[in-house]
Coordinates of C-alpha atoms and ligand atoms in Angstrom, one line a residue:
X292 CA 107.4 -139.3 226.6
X293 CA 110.4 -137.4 226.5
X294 CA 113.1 -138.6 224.2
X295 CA 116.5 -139.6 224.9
X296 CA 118.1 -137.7 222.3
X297 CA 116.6 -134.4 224.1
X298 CA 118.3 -135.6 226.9
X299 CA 121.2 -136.2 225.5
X300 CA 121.4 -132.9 223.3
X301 CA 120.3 -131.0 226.8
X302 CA 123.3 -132.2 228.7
X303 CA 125.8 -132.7 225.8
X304 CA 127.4 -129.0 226.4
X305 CA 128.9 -130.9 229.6
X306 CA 129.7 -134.1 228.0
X307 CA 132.9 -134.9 229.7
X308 CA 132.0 -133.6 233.3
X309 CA 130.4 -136.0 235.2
X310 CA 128.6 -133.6 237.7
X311 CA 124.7 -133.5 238.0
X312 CA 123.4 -130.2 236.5
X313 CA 120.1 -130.0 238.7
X314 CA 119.1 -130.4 242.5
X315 CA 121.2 -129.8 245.4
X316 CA 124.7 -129.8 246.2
X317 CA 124.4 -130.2 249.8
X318 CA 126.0 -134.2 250.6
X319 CA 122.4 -134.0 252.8
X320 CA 120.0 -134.8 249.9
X321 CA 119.0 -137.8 248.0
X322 CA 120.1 -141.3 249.5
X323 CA 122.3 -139.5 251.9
X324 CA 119.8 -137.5 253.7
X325 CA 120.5 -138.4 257.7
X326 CA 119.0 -137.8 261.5
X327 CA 118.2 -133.6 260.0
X328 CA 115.9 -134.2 257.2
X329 CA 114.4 -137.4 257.7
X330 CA 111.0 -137.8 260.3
X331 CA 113.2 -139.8 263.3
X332 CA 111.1 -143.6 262.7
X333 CA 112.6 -143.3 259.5
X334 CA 116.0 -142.2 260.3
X335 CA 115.6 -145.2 262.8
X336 CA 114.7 -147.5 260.0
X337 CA 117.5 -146.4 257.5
X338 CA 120.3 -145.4 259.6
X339 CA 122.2 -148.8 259.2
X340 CA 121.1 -150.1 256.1
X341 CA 124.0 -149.5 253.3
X342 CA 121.3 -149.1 250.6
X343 CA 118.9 -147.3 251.7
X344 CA 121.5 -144.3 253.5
X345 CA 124.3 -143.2 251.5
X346 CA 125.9 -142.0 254.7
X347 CA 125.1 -145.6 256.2
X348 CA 127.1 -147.3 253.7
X349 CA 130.3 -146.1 255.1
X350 CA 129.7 -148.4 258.1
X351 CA 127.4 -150.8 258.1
X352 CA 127.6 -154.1 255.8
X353 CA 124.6 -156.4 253.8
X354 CA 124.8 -160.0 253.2
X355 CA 122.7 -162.2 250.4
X356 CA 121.8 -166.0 250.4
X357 CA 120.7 -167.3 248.0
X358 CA 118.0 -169.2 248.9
X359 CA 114.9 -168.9 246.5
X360 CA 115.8 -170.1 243.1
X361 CA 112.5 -170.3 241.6
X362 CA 111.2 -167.4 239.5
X363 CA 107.5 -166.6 238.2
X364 CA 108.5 -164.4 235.4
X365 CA 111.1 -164.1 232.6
X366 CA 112.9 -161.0 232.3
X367 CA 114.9 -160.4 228.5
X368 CA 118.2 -159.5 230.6
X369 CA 117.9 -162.7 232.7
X370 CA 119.2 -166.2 232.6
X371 CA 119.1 -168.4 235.7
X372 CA 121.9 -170.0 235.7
X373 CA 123.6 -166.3 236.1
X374 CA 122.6 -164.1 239.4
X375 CA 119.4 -162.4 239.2
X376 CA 120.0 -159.3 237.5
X377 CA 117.7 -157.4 239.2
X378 CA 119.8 -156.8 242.0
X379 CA 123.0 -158.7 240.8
X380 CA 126.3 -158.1 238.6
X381 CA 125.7 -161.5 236.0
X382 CA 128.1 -164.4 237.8
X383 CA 127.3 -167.4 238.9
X384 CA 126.4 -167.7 242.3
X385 CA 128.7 -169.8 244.2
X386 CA 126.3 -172.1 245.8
X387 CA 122.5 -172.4 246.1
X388 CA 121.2 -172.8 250.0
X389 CA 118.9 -174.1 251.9
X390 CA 117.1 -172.1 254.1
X391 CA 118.8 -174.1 257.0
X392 CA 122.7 -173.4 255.3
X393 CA 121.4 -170.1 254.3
X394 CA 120.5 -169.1 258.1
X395 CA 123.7 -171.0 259.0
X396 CA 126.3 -169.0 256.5
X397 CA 124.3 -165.5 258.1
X398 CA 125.4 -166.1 261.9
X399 CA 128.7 -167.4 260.9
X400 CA 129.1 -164.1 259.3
X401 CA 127.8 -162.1 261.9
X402 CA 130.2 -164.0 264.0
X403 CA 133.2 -162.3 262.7
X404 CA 131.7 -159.4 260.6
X405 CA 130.2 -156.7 263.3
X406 CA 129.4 -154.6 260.5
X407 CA 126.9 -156.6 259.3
X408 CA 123.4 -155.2 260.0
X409 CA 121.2 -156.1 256.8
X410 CA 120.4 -159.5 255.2
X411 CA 118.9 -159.1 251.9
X412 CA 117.1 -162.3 249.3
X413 CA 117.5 -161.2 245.6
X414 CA 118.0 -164.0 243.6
X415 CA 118.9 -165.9 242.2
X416 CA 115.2 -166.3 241.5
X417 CA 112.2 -164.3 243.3
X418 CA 112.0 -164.3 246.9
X419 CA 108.4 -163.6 247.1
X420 CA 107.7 -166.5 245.0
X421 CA 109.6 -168.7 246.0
X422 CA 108.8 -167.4 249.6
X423 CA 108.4 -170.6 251.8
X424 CA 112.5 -170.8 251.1
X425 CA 112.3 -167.1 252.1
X426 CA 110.3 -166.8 255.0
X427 CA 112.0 -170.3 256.4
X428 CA 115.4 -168.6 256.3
X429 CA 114.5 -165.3 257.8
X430 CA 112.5 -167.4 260.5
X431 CA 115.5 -169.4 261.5
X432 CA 118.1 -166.4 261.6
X433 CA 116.2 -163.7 263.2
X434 CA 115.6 -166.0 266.4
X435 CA 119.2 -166.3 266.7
X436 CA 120.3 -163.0 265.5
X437 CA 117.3 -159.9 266.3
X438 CA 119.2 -157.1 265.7
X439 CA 119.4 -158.2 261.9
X440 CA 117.4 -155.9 259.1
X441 CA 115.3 -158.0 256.6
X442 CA 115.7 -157.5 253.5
X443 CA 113.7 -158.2 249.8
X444 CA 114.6 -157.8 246.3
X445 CA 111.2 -159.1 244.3
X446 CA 110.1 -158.6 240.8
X447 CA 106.5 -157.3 242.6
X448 CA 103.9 -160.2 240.9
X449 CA 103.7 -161.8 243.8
X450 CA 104.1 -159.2 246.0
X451 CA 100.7 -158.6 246.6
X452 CA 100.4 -161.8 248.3
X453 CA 102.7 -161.6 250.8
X454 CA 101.9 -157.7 252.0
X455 CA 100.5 -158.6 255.8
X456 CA 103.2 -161.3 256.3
X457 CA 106.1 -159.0 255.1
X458 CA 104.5 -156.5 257.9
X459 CA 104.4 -159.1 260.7
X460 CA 107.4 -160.2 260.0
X461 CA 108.9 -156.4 260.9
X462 CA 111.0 -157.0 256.7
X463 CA 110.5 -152.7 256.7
X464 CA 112.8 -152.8 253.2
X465 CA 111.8 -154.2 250.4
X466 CA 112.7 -153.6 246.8
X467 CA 110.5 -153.6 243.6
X468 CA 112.2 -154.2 240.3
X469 CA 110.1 -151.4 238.4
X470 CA 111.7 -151.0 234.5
X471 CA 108.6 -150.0 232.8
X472 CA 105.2 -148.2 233.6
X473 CA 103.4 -148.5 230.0
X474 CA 103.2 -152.2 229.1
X475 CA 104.0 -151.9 225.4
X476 CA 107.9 -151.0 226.9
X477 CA 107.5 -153.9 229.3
X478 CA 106.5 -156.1 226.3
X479 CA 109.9 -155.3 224.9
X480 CA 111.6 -156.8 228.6
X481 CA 109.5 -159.7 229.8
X482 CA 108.4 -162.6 227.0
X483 CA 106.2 -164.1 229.5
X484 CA 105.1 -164.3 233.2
X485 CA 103.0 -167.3 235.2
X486 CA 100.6 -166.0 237.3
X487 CA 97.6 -167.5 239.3
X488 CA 99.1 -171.1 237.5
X489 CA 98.7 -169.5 234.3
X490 CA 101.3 -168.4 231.8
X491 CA 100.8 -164.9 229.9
X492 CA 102.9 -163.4 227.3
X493 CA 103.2 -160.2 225.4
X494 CA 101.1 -157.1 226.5
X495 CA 99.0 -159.1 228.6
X496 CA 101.9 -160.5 230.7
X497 CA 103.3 -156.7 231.1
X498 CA 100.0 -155.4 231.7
X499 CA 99.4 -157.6 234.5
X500 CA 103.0 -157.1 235.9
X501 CA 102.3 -153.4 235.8
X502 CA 99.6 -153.7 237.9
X503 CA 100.5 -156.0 240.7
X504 CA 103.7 -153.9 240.5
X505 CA 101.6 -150.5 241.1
X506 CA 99.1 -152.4 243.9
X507 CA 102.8 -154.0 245.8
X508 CA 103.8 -150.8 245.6
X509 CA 100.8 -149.3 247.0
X510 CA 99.9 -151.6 250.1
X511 CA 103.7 -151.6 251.5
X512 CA 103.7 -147.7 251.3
X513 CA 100.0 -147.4 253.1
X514 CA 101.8 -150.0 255.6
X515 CA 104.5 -147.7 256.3
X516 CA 107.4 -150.2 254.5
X517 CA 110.0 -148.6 252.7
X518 CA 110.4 -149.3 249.1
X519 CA 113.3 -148.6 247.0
X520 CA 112.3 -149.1 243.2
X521 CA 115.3 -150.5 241.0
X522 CA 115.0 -149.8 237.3
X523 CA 117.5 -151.4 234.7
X524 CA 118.1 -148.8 232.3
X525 CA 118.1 -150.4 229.2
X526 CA 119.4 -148.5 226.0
X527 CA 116.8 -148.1 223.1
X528 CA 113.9 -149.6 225.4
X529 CA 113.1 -148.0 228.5
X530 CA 115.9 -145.5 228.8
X531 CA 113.8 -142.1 227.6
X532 CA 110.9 -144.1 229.9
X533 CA 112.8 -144.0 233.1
X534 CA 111.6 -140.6 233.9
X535 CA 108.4 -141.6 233.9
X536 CA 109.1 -144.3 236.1
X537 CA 110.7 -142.2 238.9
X538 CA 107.9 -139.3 238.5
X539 CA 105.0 -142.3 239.4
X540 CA 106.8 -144.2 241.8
X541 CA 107.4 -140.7 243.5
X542 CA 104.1 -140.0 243.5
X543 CA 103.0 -143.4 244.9
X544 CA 105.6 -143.0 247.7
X545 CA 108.6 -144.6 246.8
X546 CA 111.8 -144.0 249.5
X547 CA 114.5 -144.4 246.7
X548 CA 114.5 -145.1 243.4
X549 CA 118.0 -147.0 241.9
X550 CA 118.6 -146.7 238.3
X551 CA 121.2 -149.6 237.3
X552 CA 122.6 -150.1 234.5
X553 CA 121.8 -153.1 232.1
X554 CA 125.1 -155.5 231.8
X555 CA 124.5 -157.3 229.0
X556 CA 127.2 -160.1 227.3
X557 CA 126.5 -162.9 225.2
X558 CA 128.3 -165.3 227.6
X559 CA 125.7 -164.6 230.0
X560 CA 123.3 -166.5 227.5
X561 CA 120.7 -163.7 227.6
X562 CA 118.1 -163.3 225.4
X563 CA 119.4 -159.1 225.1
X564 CA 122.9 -160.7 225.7
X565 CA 122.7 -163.0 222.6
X566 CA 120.4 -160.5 220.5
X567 CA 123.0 -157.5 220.7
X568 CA 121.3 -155.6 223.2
X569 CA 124.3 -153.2 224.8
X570 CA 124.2 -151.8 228.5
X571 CA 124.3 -148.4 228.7
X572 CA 127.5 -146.4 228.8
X573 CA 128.4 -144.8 232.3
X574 CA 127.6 -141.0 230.1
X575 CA 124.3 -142.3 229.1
X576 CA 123.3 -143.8 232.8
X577 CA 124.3 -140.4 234.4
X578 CA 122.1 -138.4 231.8
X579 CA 118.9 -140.5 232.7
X580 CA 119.9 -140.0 236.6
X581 CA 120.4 -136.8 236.3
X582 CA 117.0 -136.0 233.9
X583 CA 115.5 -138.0 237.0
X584 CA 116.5 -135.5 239.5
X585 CA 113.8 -133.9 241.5
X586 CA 111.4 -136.8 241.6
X587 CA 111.9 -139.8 243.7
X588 CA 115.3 -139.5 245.1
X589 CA 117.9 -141.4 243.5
X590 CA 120.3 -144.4 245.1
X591 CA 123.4 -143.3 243.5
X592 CA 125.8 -145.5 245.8
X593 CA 124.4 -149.0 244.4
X594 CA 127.3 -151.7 243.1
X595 CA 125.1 -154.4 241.8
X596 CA 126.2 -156.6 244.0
X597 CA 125.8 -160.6 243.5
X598 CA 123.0 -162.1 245.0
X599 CA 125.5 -164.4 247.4
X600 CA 127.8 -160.8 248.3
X601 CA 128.8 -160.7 252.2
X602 CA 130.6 -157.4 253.1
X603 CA 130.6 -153.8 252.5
X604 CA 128.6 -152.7 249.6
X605 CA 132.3 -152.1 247.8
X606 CA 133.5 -155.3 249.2
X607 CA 132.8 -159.1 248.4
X608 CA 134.2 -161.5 251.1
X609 CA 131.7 -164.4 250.0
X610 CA 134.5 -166.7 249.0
X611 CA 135.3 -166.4 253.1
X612 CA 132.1 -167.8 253.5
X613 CA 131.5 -170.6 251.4
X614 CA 129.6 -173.5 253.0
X615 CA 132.9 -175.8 253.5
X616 CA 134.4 -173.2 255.9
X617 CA 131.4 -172.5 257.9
X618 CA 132.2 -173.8 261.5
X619 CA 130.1 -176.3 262.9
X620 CA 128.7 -174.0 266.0
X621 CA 128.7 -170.4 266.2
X622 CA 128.8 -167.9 269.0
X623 CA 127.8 -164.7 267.9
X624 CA 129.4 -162.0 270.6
X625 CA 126.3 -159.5 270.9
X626 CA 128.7 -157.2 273.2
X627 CA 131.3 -157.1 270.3
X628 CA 128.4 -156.2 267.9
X629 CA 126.9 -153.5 270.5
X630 CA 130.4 -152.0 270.8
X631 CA 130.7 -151.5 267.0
X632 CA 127.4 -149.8 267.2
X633 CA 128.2 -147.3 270.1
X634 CA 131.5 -146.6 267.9
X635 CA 129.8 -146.2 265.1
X636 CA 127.5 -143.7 266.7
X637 CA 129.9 -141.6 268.0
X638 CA 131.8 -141.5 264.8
X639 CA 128.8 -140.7 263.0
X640 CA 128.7 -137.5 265.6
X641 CA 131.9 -136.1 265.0
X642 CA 131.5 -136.9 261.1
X643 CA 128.4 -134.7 261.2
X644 CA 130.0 -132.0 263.2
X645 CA 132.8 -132.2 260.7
X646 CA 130.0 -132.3 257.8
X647 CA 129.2 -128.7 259.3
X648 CA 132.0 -127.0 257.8
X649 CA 131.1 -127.8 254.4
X650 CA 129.3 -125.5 253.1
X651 CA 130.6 -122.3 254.6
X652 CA 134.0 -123.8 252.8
X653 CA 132.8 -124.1 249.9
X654 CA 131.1 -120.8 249.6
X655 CA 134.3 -118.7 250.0
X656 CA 135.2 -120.3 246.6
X657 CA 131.7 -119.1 244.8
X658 CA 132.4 -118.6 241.5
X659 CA 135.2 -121.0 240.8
X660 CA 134.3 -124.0 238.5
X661 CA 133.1 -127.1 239.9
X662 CA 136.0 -129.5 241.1
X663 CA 135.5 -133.1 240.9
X664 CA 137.1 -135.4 243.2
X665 CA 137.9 -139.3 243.5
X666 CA 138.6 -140.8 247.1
X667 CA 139.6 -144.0 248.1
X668 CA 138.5 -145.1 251.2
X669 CA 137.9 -148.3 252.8
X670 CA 134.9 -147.0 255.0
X671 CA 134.1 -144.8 258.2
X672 CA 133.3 -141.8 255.9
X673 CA 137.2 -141.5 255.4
X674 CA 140.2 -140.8 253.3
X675 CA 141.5 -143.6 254.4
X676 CA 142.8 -146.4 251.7
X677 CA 146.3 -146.2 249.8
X678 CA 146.0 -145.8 246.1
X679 CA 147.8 -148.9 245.1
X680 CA 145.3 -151.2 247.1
X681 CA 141.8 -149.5 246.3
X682 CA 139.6 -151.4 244.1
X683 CA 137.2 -148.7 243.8
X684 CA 136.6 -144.6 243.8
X685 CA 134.0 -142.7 245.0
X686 CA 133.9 -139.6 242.8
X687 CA 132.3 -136.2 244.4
X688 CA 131.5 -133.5 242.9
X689 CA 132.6 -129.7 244.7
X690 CA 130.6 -126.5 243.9
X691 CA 129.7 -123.5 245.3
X692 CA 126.9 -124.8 247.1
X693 CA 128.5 -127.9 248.9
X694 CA 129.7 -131.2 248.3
X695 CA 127.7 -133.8 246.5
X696 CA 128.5 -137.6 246.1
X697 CA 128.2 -138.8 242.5
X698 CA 128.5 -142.3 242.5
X699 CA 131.6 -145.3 243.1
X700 CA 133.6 -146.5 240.1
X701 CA 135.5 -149.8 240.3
X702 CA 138.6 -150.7 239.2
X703 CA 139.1 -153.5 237.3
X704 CA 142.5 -154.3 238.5
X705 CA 144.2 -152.6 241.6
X706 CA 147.5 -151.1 241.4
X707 CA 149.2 -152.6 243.4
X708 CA 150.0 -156.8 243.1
X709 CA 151.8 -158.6 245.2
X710 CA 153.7 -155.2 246.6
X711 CA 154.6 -153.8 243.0
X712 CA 152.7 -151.2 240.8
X713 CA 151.2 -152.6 237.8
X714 CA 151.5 -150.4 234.6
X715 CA 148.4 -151.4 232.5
X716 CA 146.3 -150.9 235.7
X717 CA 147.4 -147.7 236.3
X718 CA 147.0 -146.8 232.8
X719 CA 143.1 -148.1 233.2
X720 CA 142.2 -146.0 236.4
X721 CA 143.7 -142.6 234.4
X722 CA 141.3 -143.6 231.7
X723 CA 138.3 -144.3 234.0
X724 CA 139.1 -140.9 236.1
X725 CA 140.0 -138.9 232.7
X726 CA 137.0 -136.3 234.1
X727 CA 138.6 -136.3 237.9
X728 CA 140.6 -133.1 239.0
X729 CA 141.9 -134.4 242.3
X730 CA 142.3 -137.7 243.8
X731 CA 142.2 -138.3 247.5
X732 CA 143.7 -141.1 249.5
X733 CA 146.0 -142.2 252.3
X734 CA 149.0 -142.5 250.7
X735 CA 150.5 -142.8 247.1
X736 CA 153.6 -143.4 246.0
X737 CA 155.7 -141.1 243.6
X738 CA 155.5 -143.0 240.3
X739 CA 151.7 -143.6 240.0
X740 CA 151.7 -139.9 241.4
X741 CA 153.8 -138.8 238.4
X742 CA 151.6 -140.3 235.7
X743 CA 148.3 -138.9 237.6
X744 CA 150.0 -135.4 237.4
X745 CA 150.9 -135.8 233.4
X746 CA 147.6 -137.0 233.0
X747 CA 145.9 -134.3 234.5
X748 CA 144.7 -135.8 237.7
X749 CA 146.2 -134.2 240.6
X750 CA 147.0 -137.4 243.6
X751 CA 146.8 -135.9 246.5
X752 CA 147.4 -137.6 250.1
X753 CA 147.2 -134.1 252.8
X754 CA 143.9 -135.1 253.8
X755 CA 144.7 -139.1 255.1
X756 CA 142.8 -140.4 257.7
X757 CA 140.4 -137.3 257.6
X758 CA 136.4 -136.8 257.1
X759 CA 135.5 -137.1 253.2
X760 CA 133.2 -134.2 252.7
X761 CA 134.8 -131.5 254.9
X762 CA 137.9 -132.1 253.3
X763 CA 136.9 -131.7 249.5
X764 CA 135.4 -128.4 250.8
X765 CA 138.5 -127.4 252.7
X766 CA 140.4 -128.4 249.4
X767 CA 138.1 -126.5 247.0
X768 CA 137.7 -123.1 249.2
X769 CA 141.8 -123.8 249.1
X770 CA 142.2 -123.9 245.0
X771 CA 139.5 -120.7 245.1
X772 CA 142.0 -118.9 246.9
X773 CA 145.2 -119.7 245.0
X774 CA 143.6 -120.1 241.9
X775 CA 142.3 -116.9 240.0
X776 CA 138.5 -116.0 239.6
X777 CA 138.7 -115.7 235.9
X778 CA 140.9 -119.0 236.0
Ligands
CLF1099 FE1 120.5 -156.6 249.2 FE2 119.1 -155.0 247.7 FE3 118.5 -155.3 250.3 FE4 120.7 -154.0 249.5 S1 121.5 -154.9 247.6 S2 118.3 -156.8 248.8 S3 118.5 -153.4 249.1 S4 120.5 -155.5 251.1 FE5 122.1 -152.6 247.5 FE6 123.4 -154.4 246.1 FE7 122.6 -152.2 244.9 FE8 120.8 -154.0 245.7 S5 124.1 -152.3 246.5 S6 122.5 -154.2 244.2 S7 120.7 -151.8 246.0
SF4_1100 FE1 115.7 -163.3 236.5 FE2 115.1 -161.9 238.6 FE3 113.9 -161.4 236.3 FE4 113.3 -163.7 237.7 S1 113.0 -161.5 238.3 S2 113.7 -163.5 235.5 S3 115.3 -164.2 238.5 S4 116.0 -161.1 236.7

């Protein structure tokens, strides 16, 4: 087992930079490897799913319904009156659905959201379990709506079960909560688990979570289904254990593996919540992702969305949604839908040609220090969102070998309200970009630019409207040249 203090001590020397310090720099690795370094049937099966492709998340959108309530374990971080926090931010789901409202709310959405190409069950509860809920609501959408992508969120003790259906079914993405690999760490996370109408507790319940998690894990990857592996990291329990975790899910053929971070409150009514437990700090979820580097590669784009979320994986329009506004009938346009696609496509084209520059930019400034860079953006892979209005960052990191994406950071107010600039926001985003050099977006006006220059953050809106990646490496080969070597 490798401790977390060695991790810790091995990255402290860069405590406040936020960049990885291993694997490659190139935006083509990890979750955002596209059409060059993936076999083509699995570039086919990833290209629009915002999870499961970085680069996909720029354009495509997931929806969730909550469906499946009813859950066959008990997890220490959990309480079911909150989303399920294997794939949720804690918050009460809106409303609970029946398969028929649940496959009702989908088309309604795909009705006015062409974006939308993924429908995802996770939680509140365990879709696998509760799956005559699931498989009823898939059922009743895909016959309306085929170009949909299924997709699962389970906690993998039922998995087993359900392997030859989730294949006939064509549901090619499913996600296994996996936070432990040595039962006497799982012991610490799950009190109890019914299985086979028997209830188990303490190692025996973990042990026998372990395995059916190991066994799902095994059949969907001999089946050719692509399984990303979530792991709540979990300070003081699993958090040195995580590396383990990503080296045998690897190994047993994982896609992606997403480390999250526990959130943990005693107003969730958690057991960690009302024991003390604390979530990991955003220092301290970076140092396990980064120690994880070079295993199974790492979702770094995730935003713990709620298990009712409808939008873009940065986005929550669910409260457009809710069942009192669905219309009675729906039309879905499958032109308008196509259309987006064949846009899509061809933006996706010139945003790889554009990708192309990259690298040979940020070579001419070899030898500068790394530059770390927040953009807003409101999708399409560009620099495209004013300041005042962005409710999240994506932060990138610029080095000598190319431009890597780090992970998004959400605001927890927006600048701007009701069209004027709100002070103790602005003084929240300095404080979560302290670590950012530059910050890119589509416009900015001159007093939050002022206070981003005193604080050290240099605003910056040249780049507007233009390709993310090619234009953090036009702007770092730029500082290389006006800025001393020895600098
Ligand atoms: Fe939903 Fe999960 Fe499917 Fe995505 S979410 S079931 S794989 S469609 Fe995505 Fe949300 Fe992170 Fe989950 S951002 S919490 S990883
Ligand atoms: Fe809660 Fe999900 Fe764990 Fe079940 S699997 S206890 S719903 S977090």
């Amino acid at each position: 087992m490798i401790l977390f203090e060695a991790l810790t001590g091995a990255a402290g020397a860069k405590e406040k930079t936020l960049e990885t310090s291993s694997g490659c720099s190139s935006s083509a690795c990890g979750s955002s490897s596209g059409p060059d370094d993936l076999a083509p049937e699995i570039w086919a099966k990833v290209k629009d799913h915002p999870c499961y492709s970085e680069e996909a998340h720029h354009y495509f959108a997931r929806m969730h319904v909550a469906v499946a309530p009813a859950c066959n374990i008990q997890c220490n971080y959990c309480n079911r009156k909150y989303d399920c926090a294997n794939e949720s931010r804690p918050g009460v789901v809106s409303e609970r659905l029946t398969p028929e409202q649940g496959a009702k709310k989908v088309l309604a959405v795909a009705a006015s959201v062409p974006q939308l190409s993924v429908l995802g069950i996770a939680g509140p509860g365990d879709a696998l379990y509760d799956w005559r809920k699931t498989r009823a609501t898939f059922d009743a959408v895909v016959k309306d709506l085929p170009d949909i992508k299924l997709c699962i969120s389970s906690n993998g003790l039922a998995l087993p079960d359900h392997v030859d259906e989730i294949v006939a079914m064509n549901i090619d993405h499913v996600t296994i909560t996996i936070n432990m690999i040595d039962p006497e760490i799982g012991a610490k996370i799950y009190p109890w688990i019914f299985y086979q109408h028997a209830r188990y507790t303490g190692l025996e319940a973990s042990r026998l979570l372990h395995e059916r998690q190991m066994l799902g894990l095994d059949m969907l990857v001999a089946r050719g289904v692509l399984v990303k592996v979530n792991s709540v990291l979990i300070p003081g329990v699993n958090d040195a254990h995580l590396v383990e975790v990503n080296r045998e899910v690897k190994k047993r053929g994982a896609f992606l593996h997403n480390v999250m971070p526990l959130i943990s409150d005693p107003a969730h009514g958690t057991h960690f919540g009302l024991t003390g437990q604390r979530g990991p700090t955003a220092q301290e979820l970076k140092i396990v992702q980064d120690a994880c580097e070079g295993g199974a590669k790492l979702m770094r784009h995730c935003r713990q969305c709620r298990a009712d979320a409808v939008g873009m994986l940065g986005e929550d329009r669910g409260q457009e949604f809710t069942l009192d506004k669905l219309p009675e009938t729906v039309a879905i346009d499958f032109a308008k839908r196509d259309a987006y696609r064949s846009q899509i496509e061809a933006k996706r084209e010139l945003h790889a040609f554009a990708r192309m520059a990259v690298k040979p930019a940020a070579e001419t400034a070899l030898a500068r220090a790394p530059l770390t860079v927040a953009v807003a953006t409101k999708g399409d892979g560009l620099i495209n969102q004013h300041f005042g209005h962005a409710k999240e960052f994506l932060i990138y990191r610029a080095d000598g070998a190319g431009v890597k994406f780090l992970g998004a950071r959400k605001i927890a107010d927006q600048y701007c309200q009701g069209g004027l600039g709100e002070d103790s926001s602005l003084a929240g985003i300095i404080t979560l970009l302290s670590d950012v050099d530059v910050l890119l977006c589509a416009k900015i006006g001159g007093c939050p630019k002022g206070e981003l220059k005193a604080a050290g953050i240099e605003p910056s809106d040249d780049y507007a409207h233009e390709f993310i990646e090619p234009s953090i490496a036009a702007l770092y080969a730029k500082r290389g040249a006006e800025i001393p070597a020895d600098a």
